Short mmCIF file of C-alpha atoms and ligand atoms in Angstrom, two decimals:
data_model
loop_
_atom_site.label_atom_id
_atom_site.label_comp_id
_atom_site.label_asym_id
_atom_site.label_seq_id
_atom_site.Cartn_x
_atom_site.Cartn_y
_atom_site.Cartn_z
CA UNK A 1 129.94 100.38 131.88
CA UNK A 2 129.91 103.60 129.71
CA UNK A 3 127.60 103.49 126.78
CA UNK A 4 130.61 102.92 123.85
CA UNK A 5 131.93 99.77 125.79
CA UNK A 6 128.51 98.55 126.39
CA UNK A 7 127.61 99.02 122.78
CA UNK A 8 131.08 97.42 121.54
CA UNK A 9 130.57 94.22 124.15
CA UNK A 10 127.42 93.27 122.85
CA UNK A 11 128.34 93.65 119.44
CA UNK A 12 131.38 91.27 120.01
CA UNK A 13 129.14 88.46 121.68
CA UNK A 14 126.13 89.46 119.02
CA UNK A 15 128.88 89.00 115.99
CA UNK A 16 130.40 85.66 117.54
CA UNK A 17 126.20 84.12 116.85
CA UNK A 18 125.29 85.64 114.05
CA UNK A 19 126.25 83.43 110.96
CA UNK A 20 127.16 86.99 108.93
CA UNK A 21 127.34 86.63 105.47
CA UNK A 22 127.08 90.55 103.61
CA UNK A 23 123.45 91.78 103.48
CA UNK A 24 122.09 94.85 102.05
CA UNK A 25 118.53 96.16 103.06
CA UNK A 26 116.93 99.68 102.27
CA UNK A 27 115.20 100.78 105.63
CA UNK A 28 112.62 103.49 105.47
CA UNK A 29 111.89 105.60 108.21
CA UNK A 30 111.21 108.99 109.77
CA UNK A 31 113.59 109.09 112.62
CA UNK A 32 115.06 112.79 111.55
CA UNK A 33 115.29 115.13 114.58
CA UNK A 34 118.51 115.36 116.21
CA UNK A 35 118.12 112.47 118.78
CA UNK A 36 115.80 110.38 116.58
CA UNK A 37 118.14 110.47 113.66
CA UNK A 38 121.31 109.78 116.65
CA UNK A 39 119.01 106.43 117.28
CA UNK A 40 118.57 105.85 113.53
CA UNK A 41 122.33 105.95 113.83
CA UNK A 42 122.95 103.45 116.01
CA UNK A 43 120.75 100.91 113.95
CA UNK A 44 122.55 101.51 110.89
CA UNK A 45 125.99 101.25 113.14
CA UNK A 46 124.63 97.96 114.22
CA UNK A 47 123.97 96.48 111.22
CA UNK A 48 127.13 97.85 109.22
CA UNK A 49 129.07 96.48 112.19
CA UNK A 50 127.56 92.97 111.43
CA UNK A 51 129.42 93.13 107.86
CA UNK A 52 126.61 94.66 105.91
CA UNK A 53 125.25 97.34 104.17
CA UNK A 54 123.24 100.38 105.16
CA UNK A 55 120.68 102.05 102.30
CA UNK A 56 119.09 104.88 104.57
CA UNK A 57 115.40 106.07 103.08
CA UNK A 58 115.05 109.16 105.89
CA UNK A 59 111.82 111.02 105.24
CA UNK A 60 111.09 113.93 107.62
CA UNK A 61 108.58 114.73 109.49
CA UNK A 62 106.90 114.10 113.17
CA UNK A 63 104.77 110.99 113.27
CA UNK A 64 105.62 109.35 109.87
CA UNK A 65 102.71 111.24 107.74
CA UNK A 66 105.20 112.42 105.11
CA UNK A 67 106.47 108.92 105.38
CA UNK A 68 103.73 107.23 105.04
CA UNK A 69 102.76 109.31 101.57
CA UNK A 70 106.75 108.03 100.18
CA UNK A 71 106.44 104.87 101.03
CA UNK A 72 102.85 104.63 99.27
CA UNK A 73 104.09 106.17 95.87
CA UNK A 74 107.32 103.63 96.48
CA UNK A 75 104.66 100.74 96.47
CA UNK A 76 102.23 102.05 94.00
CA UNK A 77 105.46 102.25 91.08
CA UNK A 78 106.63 98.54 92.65
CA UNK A 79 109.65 99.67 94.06
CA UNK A 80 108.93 99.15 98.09
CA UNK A 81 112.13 99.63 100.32
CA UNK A 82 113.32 96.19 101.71
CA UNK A 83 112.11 97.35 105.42
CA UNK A 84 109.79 100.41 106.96
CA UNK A 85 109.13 101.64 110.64
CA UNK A 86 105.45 101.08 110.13
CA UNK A 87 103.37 100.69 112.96
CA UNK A 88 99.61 100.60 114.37
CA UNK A 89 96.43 100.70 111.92
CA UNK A 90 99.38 101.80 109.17
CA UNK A 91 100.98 98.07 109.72
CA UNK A 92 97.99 96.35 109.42
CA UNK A 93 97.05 98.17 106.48
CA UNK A 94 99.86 97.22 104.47
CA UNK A 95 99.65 93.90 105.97
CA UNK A 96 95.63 93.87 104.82
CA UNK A 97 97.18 94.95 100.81
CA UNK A 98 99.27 91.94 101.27
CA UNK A 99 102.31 94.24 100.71
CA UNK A 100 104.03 92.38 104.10
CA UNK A 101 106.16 89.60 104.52
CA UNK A 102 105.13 86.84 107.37
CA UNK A 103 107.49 86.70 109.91
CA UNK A 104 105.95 83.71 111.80
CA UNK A 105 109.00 81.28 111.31
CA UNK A 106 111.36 83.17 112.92
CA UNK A 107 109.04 84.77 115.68
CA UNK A 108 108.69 81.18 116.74
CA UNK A 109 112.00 80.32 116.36
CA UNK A 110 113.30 83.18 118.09
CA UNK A 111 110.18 82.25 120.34
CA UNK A 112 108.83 85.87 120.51
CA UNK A 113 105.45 84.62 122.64
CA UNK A 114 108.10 83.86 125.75
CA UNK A 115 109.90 87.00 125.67
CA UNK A 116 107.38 89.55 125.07
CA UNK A 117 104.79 90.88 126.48
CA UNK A 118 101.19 90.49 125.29
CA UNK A 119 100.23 93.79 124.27
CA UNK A 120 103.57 94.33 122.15
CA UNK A 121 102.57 90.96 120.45
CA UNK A 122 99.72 92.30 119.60
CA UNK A 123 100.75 95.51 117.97
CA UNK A 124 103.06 93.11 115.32
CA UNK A 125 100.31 90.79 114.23
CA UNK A 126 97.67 91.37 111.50
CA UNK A 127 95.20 88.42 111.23
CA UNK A 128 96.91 86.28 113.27
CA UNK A 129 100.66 86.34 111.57
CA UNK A 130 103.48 88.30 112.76
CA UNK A 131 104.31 90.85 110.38
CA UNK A 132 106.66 93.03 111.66
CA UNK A 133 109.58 93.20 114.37
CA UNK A 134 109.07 95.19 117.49
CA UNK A 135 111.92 97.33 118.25
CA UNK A 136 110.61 99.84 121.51
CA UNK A 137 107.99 101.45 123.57
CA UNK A 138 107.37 105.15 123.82
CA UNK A 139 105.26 106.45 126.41
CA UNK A 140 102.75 108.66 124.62
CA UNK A 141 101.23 110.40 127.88
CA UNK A 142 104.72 112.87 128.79
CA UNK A 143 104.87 116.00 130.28
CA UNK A 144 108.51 117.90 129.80
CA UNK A 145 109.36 120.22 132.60
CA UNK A 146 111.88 123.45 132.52
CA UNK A 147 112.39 122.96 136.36
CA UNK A 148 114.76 126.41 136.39
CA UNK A 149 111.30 128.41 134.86
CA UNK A 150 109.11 126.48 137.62
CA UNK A 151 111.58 126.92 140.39
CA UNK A 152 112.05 131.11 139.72
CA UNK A 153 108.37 131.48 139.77
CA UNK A 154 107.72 129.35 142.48
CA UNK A 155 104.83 126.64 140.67
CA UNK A 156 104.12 123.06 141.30
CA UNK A 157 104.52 121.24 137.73
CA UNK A 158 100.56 120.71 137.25
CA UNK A 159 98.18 117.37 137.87
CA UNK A 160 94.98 118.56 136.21
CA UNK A 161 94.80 119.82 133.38
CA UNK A 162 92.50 122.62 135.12
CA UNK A 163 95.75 123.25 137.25
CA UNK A 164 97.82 123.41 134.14
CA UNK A 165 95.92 126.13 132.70
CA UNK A 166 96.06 128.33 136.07
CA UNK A 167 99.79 127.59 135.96
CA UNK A 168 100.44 128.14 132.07
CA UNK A 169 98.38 131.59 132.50
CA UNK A 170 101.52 132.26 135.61
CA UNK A 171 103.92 131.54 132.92
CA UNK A 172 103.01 133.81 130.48
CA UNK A 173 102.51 136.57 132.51
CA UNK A 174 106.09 136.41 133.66
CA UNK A 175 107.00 136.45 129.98
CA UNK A 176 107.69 132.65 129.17
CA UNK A 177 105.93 130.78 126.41
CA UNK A 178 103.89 128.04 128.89
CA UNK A 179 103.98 125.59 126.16
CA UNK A 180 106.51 124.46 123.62
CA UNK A 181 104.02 123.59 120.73
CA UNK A 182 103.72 123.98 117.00
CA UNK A 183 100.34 124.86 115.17
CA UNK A 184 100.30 121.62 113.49
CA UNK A 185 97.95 118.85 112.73
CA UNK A 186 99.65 115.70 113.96
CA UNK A 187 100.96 117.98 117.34
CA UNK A 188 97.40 118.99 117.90
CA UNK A 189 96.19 115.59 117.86
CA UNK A 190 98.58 114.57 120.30
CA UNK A 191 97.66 117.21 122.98
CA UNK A 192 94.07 116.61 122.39
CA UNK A 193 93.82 112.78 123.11
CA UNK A 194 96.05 113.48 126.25
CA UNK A 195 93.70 115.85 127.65
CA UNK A 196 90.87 113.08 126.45
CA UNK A 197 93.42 110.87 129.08
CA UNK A 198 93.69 112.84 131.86
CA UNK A 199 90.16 114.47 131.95
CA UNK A 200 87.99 111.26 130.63
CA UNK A 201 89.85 108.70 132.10
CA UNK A 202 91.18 105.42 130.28
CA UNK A 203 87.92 103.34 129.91
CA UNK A 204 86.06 106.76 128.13
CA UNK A 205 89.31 107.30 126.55
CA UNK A 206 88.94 104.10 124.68
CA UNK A 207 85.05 104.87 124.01
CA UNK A 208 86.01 108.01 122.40
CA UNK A 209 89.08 108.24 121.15
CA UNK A 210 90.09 104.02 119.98
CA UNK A 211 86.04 102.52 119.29
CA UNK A 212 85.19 106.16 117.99
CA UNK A 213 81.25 105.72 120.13
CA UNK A 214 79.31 108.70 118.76
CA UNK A 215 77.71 109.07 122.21
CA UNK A 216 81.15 109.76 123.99
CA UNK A 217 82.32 111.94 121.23
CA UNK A 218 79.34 114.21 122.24
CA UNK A 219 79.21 113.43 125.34
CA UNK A 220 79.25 116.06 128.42
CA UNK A 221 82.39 115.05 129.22
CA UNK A 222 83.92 115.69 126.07
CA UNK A 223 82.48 118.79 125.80
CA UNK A 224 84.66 119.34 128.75
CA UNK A 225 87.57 118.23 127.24
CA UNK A 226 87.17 120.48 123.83
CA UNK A 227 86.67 123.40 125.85
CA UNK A 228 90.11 122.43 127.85
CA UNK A 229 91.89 122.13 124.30
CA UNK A 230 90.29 125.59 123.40
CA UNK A 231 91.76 127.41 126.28
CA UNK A 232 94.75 125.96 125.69
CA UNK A 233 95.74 128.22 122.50
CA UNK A 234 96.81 131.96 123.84
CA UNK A 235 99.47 129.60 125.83
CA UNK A 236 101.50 128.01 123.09
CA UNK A 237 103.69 131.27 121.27
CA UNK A 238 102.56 132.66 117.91
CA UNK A 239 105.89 133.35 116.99
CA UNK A 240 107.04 130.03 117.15
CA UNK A 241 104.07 127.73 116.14
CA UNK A 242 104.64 126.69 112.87
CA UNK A 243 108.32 124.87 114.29
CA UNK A 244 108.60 121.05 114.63
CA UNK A 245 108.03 119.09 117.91
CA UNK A 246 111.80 118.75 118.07
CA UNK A 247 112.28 122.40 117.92
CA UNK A 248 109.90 123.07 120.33
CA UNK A 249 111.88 120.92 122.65
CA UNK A 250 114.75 123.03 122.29
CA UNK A 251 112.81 126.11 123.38
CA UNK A 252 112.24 123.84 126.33
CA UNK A 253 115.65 123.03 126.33
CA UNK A 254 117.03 127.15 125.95
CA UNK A 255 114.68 128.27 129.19
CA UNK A 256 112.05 129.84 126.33
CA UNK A 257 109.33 127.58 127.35
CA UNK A 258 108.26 125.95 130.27
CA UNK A 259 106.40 123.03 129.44
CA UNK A 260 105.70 120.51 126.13
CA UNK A 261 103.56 117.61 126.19
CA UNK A 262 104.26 114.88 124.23
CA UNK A 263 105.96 111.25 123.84
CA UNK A 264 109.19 110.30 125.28
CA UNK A 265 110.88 110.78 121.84
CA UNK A 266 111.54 114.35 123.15
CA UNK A 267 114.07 112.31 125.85
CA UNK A 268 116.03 111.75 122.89
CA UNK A 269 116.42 115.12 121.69
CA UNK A 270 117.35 115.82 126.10
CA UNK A 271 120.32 113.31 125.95
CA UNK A 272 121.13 114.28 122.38
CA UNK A 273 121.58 117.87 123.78
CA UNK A 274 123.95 116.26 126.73
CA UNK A 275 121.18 117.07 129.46
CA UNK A 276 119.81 114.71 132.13
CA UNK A 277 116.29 113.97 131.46
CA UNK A 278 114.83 113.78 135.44
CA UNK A 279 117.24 116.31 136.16
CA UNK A 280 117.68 119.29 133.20
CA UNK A 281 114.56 118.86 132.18
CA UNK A 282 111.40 117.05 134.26
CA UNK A 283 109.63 114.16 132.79
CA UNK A 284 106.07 113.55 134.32
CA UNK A 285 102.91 112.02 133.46
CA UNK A 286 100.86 114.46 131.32
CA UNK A 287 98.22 115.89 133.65
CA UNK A 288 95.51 113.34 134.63
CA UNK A 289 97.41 110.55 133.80
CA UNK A 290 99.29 109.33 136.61
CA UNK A 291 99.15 105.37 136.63
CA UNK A 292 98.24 105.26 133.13
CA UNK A 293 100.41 104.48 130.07
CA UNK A 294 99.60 105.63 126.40
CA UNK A 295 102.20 103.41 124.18
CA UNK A 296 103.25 103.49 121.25
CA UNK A 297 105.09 99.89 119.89
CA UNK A 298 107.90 101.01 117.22
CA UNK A 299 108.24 98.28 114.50
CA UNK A 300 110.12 97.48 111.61
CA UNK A 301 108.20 95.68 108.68
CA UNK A 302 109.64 93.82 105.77
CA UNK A 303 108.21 94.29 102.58
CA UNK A 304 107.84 91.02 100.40
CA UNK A 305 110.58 90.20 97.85
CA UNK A 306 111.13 87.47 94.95
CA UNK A 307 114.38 87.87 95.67
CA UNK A 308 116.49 85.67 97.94
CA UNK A 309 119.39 87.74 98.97
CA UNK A 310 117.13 90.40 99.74
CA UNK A 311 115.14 87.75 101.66
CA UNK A 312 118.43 86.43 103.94
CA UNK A 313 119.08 90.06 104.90
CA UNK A 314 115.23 90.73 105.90
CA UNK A 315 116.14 87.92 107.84
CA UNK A 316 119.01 89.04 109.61
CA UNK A 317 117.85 92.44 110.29
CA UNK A 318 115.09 90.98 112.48
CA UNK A 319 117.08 89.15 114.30
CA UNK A 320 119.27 91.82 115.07
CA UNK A 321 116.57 94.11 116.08
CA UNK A 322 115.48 91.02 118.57
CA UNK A 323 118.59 91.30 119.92
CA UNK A 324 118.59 91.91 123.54
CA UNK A 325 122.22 93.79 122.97
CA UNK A 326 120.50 95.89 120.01
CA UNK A 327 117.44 97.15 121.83
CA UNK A 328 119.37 98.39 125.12
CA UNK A 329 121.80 100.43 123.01
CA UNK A 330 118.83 101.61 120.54
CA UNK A 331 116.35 102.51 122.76
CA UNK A 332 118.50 104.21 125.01
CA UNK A 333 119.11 107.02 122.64
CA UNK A 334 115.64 106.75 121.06
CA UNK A 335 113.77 107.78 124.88
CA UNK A 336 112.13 105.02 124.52
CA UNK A 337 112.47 101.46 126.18
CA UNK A 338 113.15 97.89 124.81
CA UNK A 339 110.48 95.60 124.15
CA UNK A 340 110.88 92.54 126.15
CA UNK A 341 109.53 90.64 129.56
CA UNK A 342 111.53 90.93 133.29
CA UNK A 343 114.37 93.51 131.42
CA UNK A 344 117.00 95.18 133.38
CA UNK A 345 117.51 98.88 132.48
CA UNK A 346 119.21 99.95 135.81
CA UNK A 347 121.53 101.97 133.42
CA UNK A 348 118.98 104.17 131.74
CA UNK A 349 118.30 107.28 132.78
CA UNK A 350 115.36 108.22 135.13
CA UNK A 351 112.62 109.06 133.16
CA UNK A 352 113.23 105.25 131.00
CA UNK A 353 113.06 103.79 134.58
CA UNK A 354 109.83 105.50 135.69
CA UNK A 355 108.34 104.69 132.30
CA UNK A 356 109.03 101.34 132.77
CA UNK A 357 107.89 100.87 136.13
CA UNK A 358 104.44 102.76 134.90
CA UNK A 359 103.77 100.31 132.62
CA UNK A 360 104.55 97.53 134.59
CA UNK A 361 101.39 99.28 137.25
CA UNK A 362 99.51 100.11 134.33
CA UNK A 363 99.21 96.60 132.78
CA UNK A 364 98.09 94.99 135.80
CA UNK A 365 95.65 97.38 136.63
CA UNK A 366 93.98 98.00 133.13
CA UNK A 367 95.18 101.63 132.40
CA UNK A 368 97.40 100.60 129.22
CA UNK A 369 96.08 102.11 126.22
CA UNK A 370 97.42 102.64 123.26
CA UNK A 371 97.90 106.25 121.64
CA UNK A 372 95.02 106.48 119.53
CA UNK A 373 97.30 108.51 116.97
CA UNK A 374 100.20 106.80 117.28
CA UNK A 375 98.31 103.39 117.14
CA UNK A 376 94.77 103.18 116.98
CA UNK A 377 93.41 105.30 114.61
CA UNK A 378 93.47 105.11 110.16
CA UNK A 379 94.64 108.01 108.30
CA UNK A 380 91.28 108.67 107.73
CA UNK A 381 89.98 108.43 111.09
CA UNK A 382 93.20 110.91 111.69
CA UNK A 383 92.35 113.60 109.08
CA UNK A 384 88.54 113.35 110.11
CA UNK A 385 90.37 114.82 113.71
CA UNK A 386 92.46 117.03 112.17
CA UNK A 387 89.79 118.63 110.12
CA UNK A 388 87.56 119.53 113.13
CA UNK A 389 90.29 120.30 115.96
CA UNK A 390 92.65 122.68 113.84
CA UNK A 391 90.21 125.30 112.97
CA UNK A 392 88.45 125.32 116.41
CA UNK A 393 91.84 125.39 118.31
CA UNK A 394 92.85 128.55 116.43
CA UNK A 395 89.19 130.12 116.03
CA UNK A 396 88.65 132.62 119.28
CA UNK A 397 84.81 132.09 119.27
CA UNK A 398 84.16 128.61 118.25
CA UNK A 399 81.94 126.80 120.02
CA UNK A 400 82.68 123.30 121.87
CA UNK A 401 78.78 121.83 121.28
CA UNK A 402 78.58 122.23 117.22
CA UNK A 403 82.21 120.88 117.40
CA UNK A 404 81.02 117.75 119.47
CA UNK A 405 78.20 117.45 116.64
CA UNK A 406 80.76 117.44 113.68
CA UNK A 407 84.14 116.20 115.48
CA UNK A 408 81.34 113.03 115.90
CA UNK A 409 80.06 112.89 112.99
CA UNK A 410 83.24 113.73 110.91
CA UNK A 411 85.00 110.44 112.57
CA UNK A 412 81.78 108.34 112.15
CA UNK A 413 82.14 108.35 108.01
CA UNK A 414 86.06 108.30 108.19
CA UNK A 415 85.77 105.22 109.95
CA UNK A 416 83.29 103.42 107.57
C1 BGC B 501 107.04 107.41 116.82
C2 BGC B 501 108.39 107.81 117.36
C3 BGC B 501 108.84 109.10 116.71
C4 BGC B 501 107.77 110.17 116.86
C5 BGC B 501 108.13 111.53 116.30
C6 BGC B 501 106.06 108.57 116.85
O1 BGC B 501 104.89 108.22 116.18
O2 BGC B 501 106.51 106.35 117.58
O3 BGC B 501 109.33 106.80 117.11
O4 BGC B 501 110.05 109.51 117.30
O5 BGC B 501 106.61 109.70 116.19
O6 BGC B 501 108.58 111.48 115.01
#
């Protein structure tokens, strides 16, 4: 069944249960690149197509931060949106203001705890209440693959990340920009808790990188790891490192670069470009990480309101995102996949397919983590990162051990 029909068949059956009286909600998000903002699309479509109306708060910007500064000046002068995409330690810190509504009574109506699984539970409940509705799962560990770059130069895509820099040093000497990356904080972070992944392994991945244990912060093994992320920066372009993630993917996309590692959002900007993600462009776990899943659970919270009608439509809009219907046709433009138990997604592409059958392994053998930026970590802890990692990733001579010192004991006070 081609996607339109799919979409319109679901609607019909959706429309014939859903008691749709005309609701209005704001909905706050950062879902701006090309494919993200084709996903945000398909929400709104949803929702207008149930009768009601659409008030689209887009703030750009990769990983929410700009986001996440609106949305606090929104709540600081009392005027929140109706609903956010707020997830991780950001969720539960609204929750923790009390800024969040409780969405207990209809996850148990809806019964949530029989249809999905336990760690996407998790991610929607602060204190024991559901407070906000999960609508997909990204993969955080991805490697993106050029395979017409790795075929003309005859290279394996690489397993190690000791591997990726023999390969990425290949790359640029043929004249290709190894990897499609910007200079940025949030885009640093990401590479460097992959490499954390891959080189450390889940268990001292979640020492390091989600408990925050000064001993495996400056640890051997993360010395290891920093001098990996170090070596790292003559292979991402000068030229070109101030662009967005999204616009990196499209120098992965043009043949410019050969490689980006990040979350399966990039899949979105692949099919938004019309190109087969498995086949136009490789997905793969990023190196090190084969059997492991990073996730990150997308959500939608609604704020609390005094006022009724605003309360129906909060209403409606979860169960719309709960909607089995919803979540195929959503996620499968987003890159990611939908949230529930025992799906079906034989009619994604590839890449949603492996990333579904990886976390299926990775539950029952303990490698599921979740992406400590994505998920795990407060905007403190974040910026405490961000502080040490950006200047010693551009900074030729730094060196790894007084970077293990502060890196350690800049997240210690961020996390008091
Ligand atoms: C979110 C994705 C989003 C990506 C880039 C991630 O934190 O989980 O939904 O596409 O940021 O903006």
């Amino acid at each position: 069944m081609s996607f339109r029909s799919y979409f319109v068949s679901s609607l019909m059956l959706s429309l014939a249960s859903f008691n749709a009286t005309a609701s209005s909600v704001e909905v706050l998000h950062w879902w701006t690149s090309g494919g993200e903002a084709q996903a945000a699309g398909v929400f709104k479509g949803y929702w207008q197509a149930l009768g009601n109306e659409w008030s689209d708060s887009a703030i750009s910007g990769g990983g929410g931060g700009s986001a996440m500064t609106v949305l606090k000046s929104r709540a600081l002068s009392d005027s929140p949106p109706d609903a956010a995409h707020l997830k991780g330690t950001e969720l539960r810190e609204w929750a923790s203001l009390g800024f969040l509504r409780n969405l207990d009574e209809i996850a148990k109506q809806e019964g949530w705890e029989h249809i999905l699984p336990s760690f996407v539970l998790q991610s929607v409940k602060y204190d024991g209440h559901y407070v906000a509705a999960p609508i997909g799962i990204h993969r955080a560990n991805a490697l993106w693959i050029n395979p017409k770059i790795f075929a003309k130069l005859n290279l394996t895509p690489p397993t190690t990340w000791t591997d990726f820099l023999q390969v990425a040093d290949k790359i640029k000497q043929a004249g290709y920009t190894p990897l499609a990356m910007g200079n940025d904080e949030w885009q640093l972070r990401n590479l460097f808790e992959l490499i954390v992944l891959g080189e450390g392994g889940s268990q001292f991945y979640r020492q390091s990188m989600i408990d925050l244990d000064p001993t495996a912060l400056q640890s051997d093994t993360m010395l290891h790891i920093l001098n990996i992320f170090h070596q790292i920066r003559p292979y991402i372009s000068d030229n070109t490192g101030r662009l967005k993630w999204n616009q990196q993917s499209q120098l992965l996309m043009d043949g410019q670069a050969a490689m980006q590692v990040m979350g399966d959002w990039v899949k979105g900007e692949i099919t938004g470009a019309h190109l087969i993600p498995g086949k136009d462009i490789l997905c793969l776990p990023s190196p090190g990480t084969d059997g492991m899943f990073s996730y990150n659970v997308d959500s939608i919270a609604m704020f609390n309101t005094k006022n009724p009608t605003k309360e129906t439509a909060q209403y409606h809009l979860v169960q719309m995102i709960m909607m089995d219907g919803f979540q195929h046709a959503f996620n499968k433009v987003k890159g990611s996949i939908p949230v529930f138990k025992n799906q079906k997604i034989d009619d994604f592409d590839a890449c949603a397919q492996q990333s579904l059958k990886e976390l299926t392994t990775a539950i029952q053998k303990n490698e599921l983590v979740p992406s400590a930026d994505g998920m795990a970590n407060s905007g403190r802890v974040k910026q405490a990162f961000a502080d040490i990692l950006t200047p010693f990733f551009n900074e030729k001579n730094a060196d790894p051990h007084t970077i293990a010192h502060q890196l350690a004991r800049a997240v210690l006070s961020a996390k008091r």
